[in-house]
CSV table of C-alpha atoms in Angstrom, one decimal:
chain,number,residue,atom,x,y,z
A,10,MET,CA,105.4,119.0,121.9
A,11,SER,CA,107.4,115.4,121.4
A,12,ARG,CA,110.4,115.3,119.7
A,13,PHE,CA,110.3,112.4,117.0
A,14,LEU,CA,113.7,110.7,115.2
A,15,LEU,CA,113.1,109.8,111.7
A,16,VAL,CA,115.7,107.1,110.0
A,17,VAL,CA,114.8,106.9,106.5
A,18,LEU,CA,116.0,104.7,103.7
A,19,PRO,CA,117.2,106.6,100.9
A,20,LEU,CA,115.2,105.0,98.1
A,21,GLN,CA,112.1,106.7,97.0
A,22,GLY,CA,109.5,104.4,97.2
A,23,HIS,CA,110.5,104.3,100.7
A,24,LEU,CA,111.2,108.0,101.3
A,25,PHE,CA,108.0,109.5,100.2
A,26,PRO,CA,105.6,107.7,102.8
A,27,MET,CA,108.1,108.7,105.2
A,28,LEU,CA,108.3,112.6,104.2
A,29,ALA,CA,104.8,112.6,104.2
A,30,ILE,CA,104.7,111.2,107.7
A,31,GLY,CA,107.2,113.6,109.0
A,32,GLN,CA,105.0,116.7,107.6
A,33,GLU,CA,102.3,115.6,109.1
A,34,LEU,CA,103.9,115.6,112.6
A,35,VAL,CA,105.3,119.4,112.0
A,36,HIS,CA,102.1,119.9,110.7
A,37,SER,CA,100.3,119.2,114.4
A,38,GLY,CA,103.2,121.2,115.8
A,39,HIS,CA,106.2,118.6,116.9
A,40,GLU,CA,109.9,118.4,116.4
A,41,VAL,CA,111.1,116.4,113.5
A,42,VAL,CA,114.6,115.1,113.1
A,43,TRP,CA,116.0,113.5,110.0
A,44,CYS,CA,118.4,110.7,109.7
A,45,GLY,CA,119.6,109.9,106.5
A,46,PRO,CA,122.0,111.4,103.8
A,47,GLU,CA,121.8,115.3,103.6
A,48,ASP,CA,121.9,115.8,99.6
A,49,THR,CA,118.8,112.9,99.4
A,50,LEU,CA,116.7,115.1,102.4
A,51,ARG,CA,117.6,118.4,102.5
A,52,PRO,CA,115.5,119.1,98.8
A,53,LEU,CA,112.8,117.3,100.4
A,54,VAL,CA,112.3,118.4,104.0
A,55,GLY,CA,113.8,122.4,103.4
A,56,PRO,CA,116.2,124.2,104.8
A,57,ASP,CA,115.2,124.9,108.3
A,58,ALA,CA,114.6,121.2,109.2
A,59,THR,CA,117.3,119.4,111.2
A,60,VAL,CA,119.3,116.7,109.2
A,61,HIS,CA,121.5,114.3,111.2
A,62,PRO,CA,123.5,113.1,108.3
A,63,THR,CA,124.2,109.9,108.0
A,64,GLY,CA,126.5,109.9,104.6
A,65,VAL,CA,125.8,108.1,101.5
A,66,ARG,CA,126.1,104.5,100.5
A,67,ALA,CA,125.3,104.1,97.1
A,68,TYR,CA,122.3,101.3,95.8
A,69,ARG,CA,123.6,98.5,94.4
A,70,ARG,CA,121.8,97.1,91.5
A,71,TYR,CA,121.4,93.8,91.1
A,72,ALA,CA,119.7,91.4,88.6
A,73,GLU,CA,118.4,88.3,90.6
A,74,THR,CA,115.1,87.6,90.9
A,75,GLY,CA,113.1,85.6,93.9
A,76,MET,CA,115.0,84.3,96.3
A,77,ALA,CA,118.5,84.8,94.6
A,78,GLY,CA,117.2,88.7,94.8
A,79,VAL,CA,116.3,88.8,98.3
A,80,ARG,CA,119.4,87.4,99.3
A,81,ALA,CA,121.1,90.3,96.8
A,82,LEU,CA,119.2,92.6,98.9
A,83,TRP,CA,120.4,91.8,102.4
A,84,ASP,CA,123.7,90.7,101.8
A,85,GLY,CA,124.5,93.5,99.0
A,86,TYR,CA,122.5,96.3,100.4
A,87,LEU,CA,120.8,95.8,103.5
A,88,LEU,CA,123.2,94.6,105.9
A,89,PRO,CA,126.0,96.8,104.7
A,90,PHE,CA,123.7,99.8,104.7
A,91,THR,CA,123.0,98.7,108.5
A,92,ARG,CA,126.6,98.8,109.1
A,93,PHE,CA,127.4,102.0,107.2
A,94,ILE,CA,124.7,103.9,109.2
A,95,LEU,CA,124.6,102.3,113.1
A,96,ASP,CA,126.9,104.9,114.4
A,97,ALA,CA,125.3,107.9,113.1
A,98,VAL,CA,122.2,106.9,114.4
A,99,ASP,CA,123.4,106.2,117.6
A,100,ASP,CA,124.8,109.8,117.4
A,101,ALA,CA,121.3,110.9,116.5
A,102,VAL,CA,119.7,109.3,119.1
A,103,VAL,CA,122.1,110.6,121.9
A,104,ARG,CA,122.6,114.1,120.7
A,105,HIS,CA,118.7,114.7,119.5
A,106,ARG,CA,117.1,112.3,122.6
A,107,PRO,CA,114.1,111.7,120.7
A,108,ASP,CA,110.6,110.4,122.2
A,109,VAL,CA,110.2,108.5,119.8
A,110,VAL,CA,112.5,106.7,116.8
A,111,VAL,CA,110.6,106.3,113.4
A,112,ALA,CA,112.3,103.8,111.3
A,113,GLU,CA,111.6,102.4,107.8
A,114,GLN,CA,111.2,98.7,107.9
A,115,TYR,CA,114.7,98.1,106.3
A,116,ALA,CA,116.7,101.1,107.9
A,117,LEU,CA,117.0,98.5,110.7
A,118,ALA,CA,119.7,100.6,112.0
A,119,GLY,CA,116.8,103.0,113.5
A,120,GLY,CA,115.1,100.0,115.1
A,121,LEU,CA,118.6,98.7,116.8
A,122,VAL,CA,120.0,101.7,118.4
A,123,ALA,CA,116.7,102.8,119.5
A,124,HIS,CA,116.3,99.2,121.4
A,125,ARG,CA,119.6,99.2,122.6
A,126,ARG,CA,119.3,103.3,124.3
A,127,GLY,CA,115.9,102.2,125.9
A,128,VAL,CA,114.0,104.6,123.4
A,129,ARG,CA,110.4,103.5,122.1
A,130,TRP,CA,110.5,103.0,118.7
A,131,ALA,CA,108.0,102.4,115.7
A,132,SER,CA,108.2,100.7,112.0
A,133,LEU,CA,107.3,101.5,109.0
A,134,CYS,CA,106.4,98.8,106.3
A,135,THR,CA,106.4,100.6,103.2
A,136,GLY,CA,105.7,96.9,100.9
A,137,LEU,CA,104.3,93.6,102.2
A,138,LEU,CA,107.2,91.4,101.3
A,139,GLU,CA,107.8,91.1,104.9
A,140,LEU,CA,104.6,90.9,105.9
A,141,ALA,CA,103.3,88.3,103.1
A,142,PRO,CA,106.1,86.5,101.1
A,143,PRO,CA,104.6,85.2,98.3
A,144,PRO,CA,104.7,81.7,98.1
A,145,GLU,CA,107.0,80.7,95.9
A,146,LEU,CA,109.8,82.4,98.1
A,147,VAL,CA,110.7,79.0,99.2
A,148,GLY,CA,112.9,79.3,102.2
A,149,PHE,CA,112.6,82.8,102.9
A,150,ASP,CA,111.3,82.9,106.6
A,151,ASP,CA,114.6,81.0,107.6
A,152,PHE,CA,116.8,83.0,105.5
A,153,VAL,CA,115.4,86.6,106.7
A,154,ALA,CA,115.8,85.2,110.2
A,155,ASP,CA,119.1,84.9,110.0
A,156,ARG,CA,120.1,87.7,108.2
A,157,VAL,CA,118.1,89.3,110.8
A,158,ALA,CA,120.0,87.9,113.6
A,159,ARG,CA,123.2,89.3,111.8
A,160,ALA,CA,121.9,92.8,111.8
A,161,VAL,CA,121.2,92.6,115.4
A,162,GLU,CA,124.9,91.1,116.1
A,163,LEU,CA,125.9,94.4,114.4
A,164,ALA,CA,124.3,96.6,116.9
A,165,GLY,CA,126.6,94.7,119.6
A,166,LEU,CA,123.6,93.2,120.6
A,167,PRO,CA,123.0,89.6,122.6
A,168,ALA,CA,122.6,86.8,119.8
A,169,ASP,CA,119.5,85.5,121.8
A,170,GLU,CA,117.9,89.1,122.1
A,171,PRO,CA,114.3,89.0,121.4
A,172,LEU,CA,114.4,91.8,118.8
A,173,ASP,CA,113.5,91.9,114.9
A,174,PRO,CA,114.5,95.5,114.0
A,175,ARG,CA,112.1,95.0,111.0
A,176,PHE,CA,109.0,94.9,113.4
A,177,SER,CA,108.6,97.3,116.3
A,178,PRO,CA,107.3,96.2,119.8
A,179,HIS,CA,105.9,98.8,120.4
A,180,LEU,CA,104.1,100.2,116.6
A,181,VAL,CA,104.3,98.6,113.5
A,182,ILE,CA,102.6,100.7,110.6
A,183,ALA,CA,102.2,99.2,107.7
A,184,LEU,CA,100.8,101.1,104.6
A,185,SER,CA,97.9,98.9,103.8
A,186,SER,CA,94.5,97.6,104.4
A,187,PRO,CA,92.8,94.8,105.2
A,188,GLY,CA,91.5,93.9,101.5
A,189,LEU,CA,95.6,93.7,100.7
A,190,THR,CA,97.2,92.5,103.8
A,191,PRO,CA,96.2,89.0,105.1
A,192,PRO,CA,94.6,89.6,108.7
A,193,ASP,CA,96.8,86.5,110.2
A,194,ALA,CA,100.2,88.5,108.7
A,195,LEU,CA,100.2,91.2,110.8
A,196,PRO,CA,102.9,91.3,113.9
A,197,PRO,CA,101.1,92.7,116.7
A,198,ARG,CA,100.7,96.2,117.3
A,199,THR,CA,99.9,96.4,113.8
A,200,VAL,CA,98.1,99.3,112.4
A,201,LEU,CA,97.0,99.5,108.6
A,202,VAL,CA,97.0,103.2,107.5
A,203,GLY,CA,96.5,103.0,103.9
A,204,SER,CA,98.6,105.2,101.8
A,205,ALA,CA,101.0,108.0,103.2
A,206,LEU,CA,100.9,111.0,100.7
A,207,GLY,CA,102.2,114.5,100.8
A,208,ARG,CA,103.6,117.3,99.3
A,209,ARG,CA,106.7,116.4,97.3
A,210,PRO,CA,108.6,119.8,97.0
A,211,ASN,CA,111.0,118.1,94.0
A,212,ALA,CA,108.1,116.8,92.1
A,213,PRO,CA,109.1,117.3,88.3
A,214,ARG,CA,107.3,119.4,85.6
A,215,PHE,CA,105.5,117.9,83.1
A,216,PRO,CA,104.5,118.7,79.7
A,217,TRP,CA,100.8,119.3,79.9
A,218,HIS,CA,100.8,121.5,76.9
A,219,ASP,CA,101.1,117.8,75.0
A,220,TRP,CA,97.9,116.6,77.2
A,221,ASP,CA,94.6,115.7,75.0
A,222,ASP,CA,92.1,116.0,77.5
A,223,ASP,CA,89.5,114.1,74.7
A,224,ARG,CA,91.2,110.5,74.8
A,225,ARG,CA,91.5,108.1,77.7
A,226,HIS,CA,95.1,107.9,79.5
A,227,VAL,CA,97.6,105.0,80.3
A,228,LEU,CA,100.7,105.3,82.2
A,229,VAL,CA,103.5,103.1,81.8
A,230,THR,CA,106.5,102.7,84.6
A,231,VAL,CA,108.7,100.4,85.6
A,232,GLY,CA,110.1,103.1,88.4
A,233,THR,CA,114.3,104.4,88.4
A,234,ILE,CA,115.7,101.1,89.4
A,235,VAL,CA,114.3,97.8,87.7
A,236,GLY,CA,115.1,99.4,84.3
A,237,HIS,CA,118.3,97.2,83.5
A,238,MET,CA,115.9,94.2,84.2
A,239,ILE,CA,113.0,94.3,82.3
A,240,GLY,CA,113.7,93.5,78.1
A,241,ASP,CA,111.9,94.5,76.0
A,242,PHE,CA,109.0,95.3,77.6
A,243,TYR,CA,108.5,98.6,77.0
A,244,GLU,CA,108.8,97.5,73.3
A,245,ARG,CA,105.6,95.4,73.8
A,246,ALA,CA,103.8,98.2,75.6
A,247,THR,CA,104.8,100.4,73.2
A,248,ALA,CA,102.7,97.6,70.7
A,249,VAL,CA,100.0,97.2,72.3
A,250,LEU,CA,99.1,101.2,72.8
A,251,ALA,CA,100.2,102.6,69.3
A,252,PRO,CA,96.9,100.8,67.8
A,253,LEU,CA,95.0,102.5,70.5
A,254,SER,CA,96.2,106.3,69.6
A,255,ASP,CA,92.6,107.1,68.9
A,256,ASP,CA,91.0,106.8,72.2
A,257,VAL,CA,94.1,106.8,74.4
A,258,GLN,CA,97.1,108.7,75.3
A,259,ALA,CA,100.6,107.0,76.8
A,260,VAL,CA,102.5,108.3,79.2
A,261,PHE,CA,106.0,106.7,79.5
A,262,VAL,CA,108.8,107.4,82.0
A,263,THR,CA,111.6,106.6,80.4
A,264,SER,CA,113.7,104.6,82.3
A,265,GLY,CA,116.4,105.3,80.1
A,266,VAL,CA,115.0,104.1,77.1
A,267,ASP,CA,115.2,106.5,74.3
A,268,ALA,CA,112.5,108.4,73.8
A,269,LYS,CA,112.6,108.0,70.2
A,270,SER,CA,111.3,104.2,70.5
A,271,PHE,CA,107.7,105.6,72.1
A,272,PRO,CA,104.2,106.2,70.1
A,273,GLY,CA,105.1,109.5,68.3
A,274,ASN,CA,101.7,111.0,70.2
A,275,ALA,CA,102.7,109.4,73.3
A,276,ILE,CA,104.2,111.6,75.9
A,277,ALA,CA,107.4,110.1,77.0
A,278,VAL,CA,109.7,111.5,80.2
A,279,ASP,CA,112.6,111.0,82.5
A,280,LEU,CA,110.2,111.6,85.5
A,281,VAL,CA,106.2,112.7,86.4
A,282,PRO,CA,104.6,114.8,89.2
A,283,MET,CA,102.6,111.4,90.3
A,284,LEU,CA,100.3,112.8,92.4
A,285,ASP,CA,99.4,115.9,90.1
A,286,LEU,CA,98.8,112.9,87.2
A,287,MET,CA,97.2,110.1,88.9
A,288,PRO,CA,94.0,111.3,89.1
A,289,ARG,CA,93.8,112.3,85.6
A,290,LEU,CA,94.8,108.6,84.9
A,291,ASP,CA,92.3,105.5,83.6
A,292,ALA,CA,95.0,102.7,84.1
A,293,VAL,CA,98.7,102.3,84.9
A,294,VAL,CA,100.8,99.5,83.6
A,295,CYS,CA,103.9,99.4,86.7
A,296,HIS,CA,106.4,96.7,87.8
A,297,ALA,CA,104.1,96.6,90.8
A,298,GLY,CA,106.8,99.9,93.0
A,299,GLY,CA,105.5,103.0,94.3
A,300,ALA,CA,103.1,103.7,91.7
A,301,VAL,CA,100.9,100.7,93.1
A,302,ASN,CA,99.7,102.4,96.5
A,303,GLU,CA,99.4,106.0,94.8
A,304,ALA,CA,97.1,104.2,92.2
A,305,LEU,CA,94.6,102.1,94.4
A,306,SER,CA,94.5,105.6,96.4
A,307,TYR,CA,92.7,107.3,93.2
A,308,GLY,CA,91.1,104.1,92.5
A,309,VAL,CA,93.1,103.5,88.9
A,310,PRO,CA,93.0,100.1,88.1
A,311,MET,CA,96.5,98.2,86.6
A,312,VAL,CA,98.8,96.5,84.4
A,313,LEU,CA,101.3,94.5,86.9
A,314,ALA,CA,104.3,93.4,85.7
A,315,PRO,CA,106.5,92.8,89.0
A,316,VAL,CA,110.4,92.3,88.8
A,317,ARG,CA,111.8,91.5,92.8
A,318,ALA,CA,109.9,89.8,95.0
A,319,GLU,CA,108.8,92.5,97.5
A,320,GLN,CA,107.2,93.6,94.0
A,321,VAL,CA,105.3,90.3,93.7
A,322,ALA,CA,104.3,90.2,96.8
A,323,LEU,CA,102.6,93.3,96.4
A,324,SER,CA,101.1,92.5,92.8
A,325,HIS,CA,99.9,89.6,94.3
A,326,ARG,CA,97.6,91.1,96.6
A,327,VAL,CA,96.7,93.7,94.2
A,328,ALA,CA,95.3,90.6,91.6
A,329,ALA,CA,93.7,88.9,94.3
A,330,ALA,CA,91.6,92.0,95.0
A,331,GLY,CA,90.6,92.6,91.9
A,332,ALA,CA,92.1,96.0,91.3
A,333,GLY,CA,94.3,94.7,88.7
A,334,ILE,CA,95.7,91.7,86.5
A,335,GLU,CA,99.2,90.9,86.7
A,336,VAL,CA,101.6,89.4,83.8
A,337,SER,CA,105.0,88.0,83.5
A,338,ILE,CA,107.0,91.4,82.7
A,339,LEU,CA,109.8,88.9,80.9
A,340,ASP,CA,107.3,86.8,79.3
A,341,VAL,CA,104.3,88.3,78.2
A,342,THR,CA,103.2,88.3,74.8
A,343,VAL,CA,101.8,91.4,73.2
A,344,ALA,CA,98.6,89.7,72.6
A,345,GLU,CA,98.6,88.9,76.6
A,346,LEU,CA,99.5,92.5,77.3
A,347,ASP,CA,96.7,94.2,74.8
A,348,ALA,CA,93.8,92.3,76.7
A,349,ALA,CA,95.2,93.1,79.9
A,350,VAL,CA,95.5,96.7,78.6
A,351,ARG,CA,92.3,96.9,77.6
A,352,ALA,CA,90.8,94.6,80.3
A,353,VAL,CA,91.7,97.0,83.0
A,354,LEU,CA,90.6,99.9,80.7
A,355,ASP,CA,87.1,98.5,79.5
A,356,GLU,CA,85.6,96.4,81.7
A,357,PRO,CA,84.1,98.2,84.9
A,358,ALA,CA,85.3,95.8,87.6
A,359,TYR,CA,88.8,96.3,87.5
A,360,ARG,CA,88.1,99.7,88.4
A,361,ALA,CA,85.7,99.0,91.1
A,362,GLY,CA,87.8,96.8,92.6
A,363,ALA,CA,90.7,99.6,92.6
A,364,ARG,CA,88.1,102.3,93.8
A,365,ARG,CA,86.8,99.5,97.1
A,366,ILE,CA,91.0,99.8,98.0
A,367,GLY,CA,90.8,103.7,97.5
A,368,ASP,CA,88.2,103.8,99.7
A,369,GLU,CA,90.1,101.8,102.2
A,370,PHE,CA,92.9,104.2,102.7
A,371,THR,CA,91.1,107.0,102.6
A,372,ALA,CA,89.1,105.2,106.4
A,373,ALA,CA,92.5,104.1,107.1
A,374,GLY,CA,93.4,108.0,107.3
A,375,GLY,CA,97.0,108.1,105.3
A,376,ALA,CA,99.4,109.6,106.9
A,377,PRO,CA,97.6,111.8,109.5
A,378,ALA,CA,96.5,108.7,111.1
A,379,ALA,CA,100.1,107.5,111.4
A,380,ALA,CA,101.4,110.8,113.0
A,381,ALA,CA,98.4,110.1,115.8
A,382,HIS,CA,99.8,106.8,116.4
A,383,LEU,CA,103.1,108.6,116.4
A,384,VAL,CA,101.7,110.9,118.9
A,385,ALA,CA,100.2,108.4,121.2
A,386,LEU,CA,103.4,106.3,121.3
A,387,ALA,CA,105.2,109.3,122.7
A,388,ALA,CA,102.3,110.2,125.0
A,389,GLY,CA,102.8,106.4,126.4
A,390,GLY,CA,100.0,105.2,124.7
């Protein structure tokens, strides 16, 4: 039995994959200690799990996109979050003496403390921005290198320390596959494991009594964080899907929009049980957030309307793989969005592209494969 300390970023799309990997480690008989906000973790990991609390630092919503958004992410959240949890993570490492620290890529404190304490550690990359930044993000590498240096300084390490807390020198686990990730973008000791899906004890209820088995189904979601940045995108999606209602039933994740705004025959809910819903869907319209890997796992093609840089990075790769169509969330017209939705519904090539990536995900092994790599690292591999 090995002991693992999992340091999380308490945002849903980053937290669920870590949860799935933690579940696999526990199932294999290993000891898992969680480090993060207890109010966020406890409903997911259950009453018997060990949670080393960090306290809560609120996520500040920002409206910037492109490189301005990258700067807002680092300066407004990641560096303050790192400073806020450093002592708690250090206390967790000292108290629980893990064989391996597993840090979500943006939970920088995990790698910083593990390096400082001489503990082996692994990074979990939930997205592709750090691996394959879009070419339109001019100055990305230099900017992030500067902010990484500041994070190293926050941890009291020498300025010339050869350390990037985004990428462990021991093991980098990337939730991707060869069809999505340029091979030359991978840091040393990177393994691609596809998507990491596990049990979600907090999955919301869904009004299945309103589900029409005789129609195809399209999910429209922009998640829970960027709803203030989408303009009238839901109105345009409604204008596209309402005329298709004889054949297509839409499911809208409302994201703060009044449910009365959606077509009367659509299902509009605040949240959906994504892993229960996904196998029943024919297409997804989304902002290229956490739903992408979930959709690809089930071979569901997408219309991608990314907002922030990390979503743009993933959207570019999915479109290039033929698994979806990318549109501008602010500028796409109703006619253009209608054409994109009809294409992913009716043209077999998009579903074939999504299934091809889904097959790569299956072959990569998902959460069980990630857990196996971590166990090997703990054993000295």
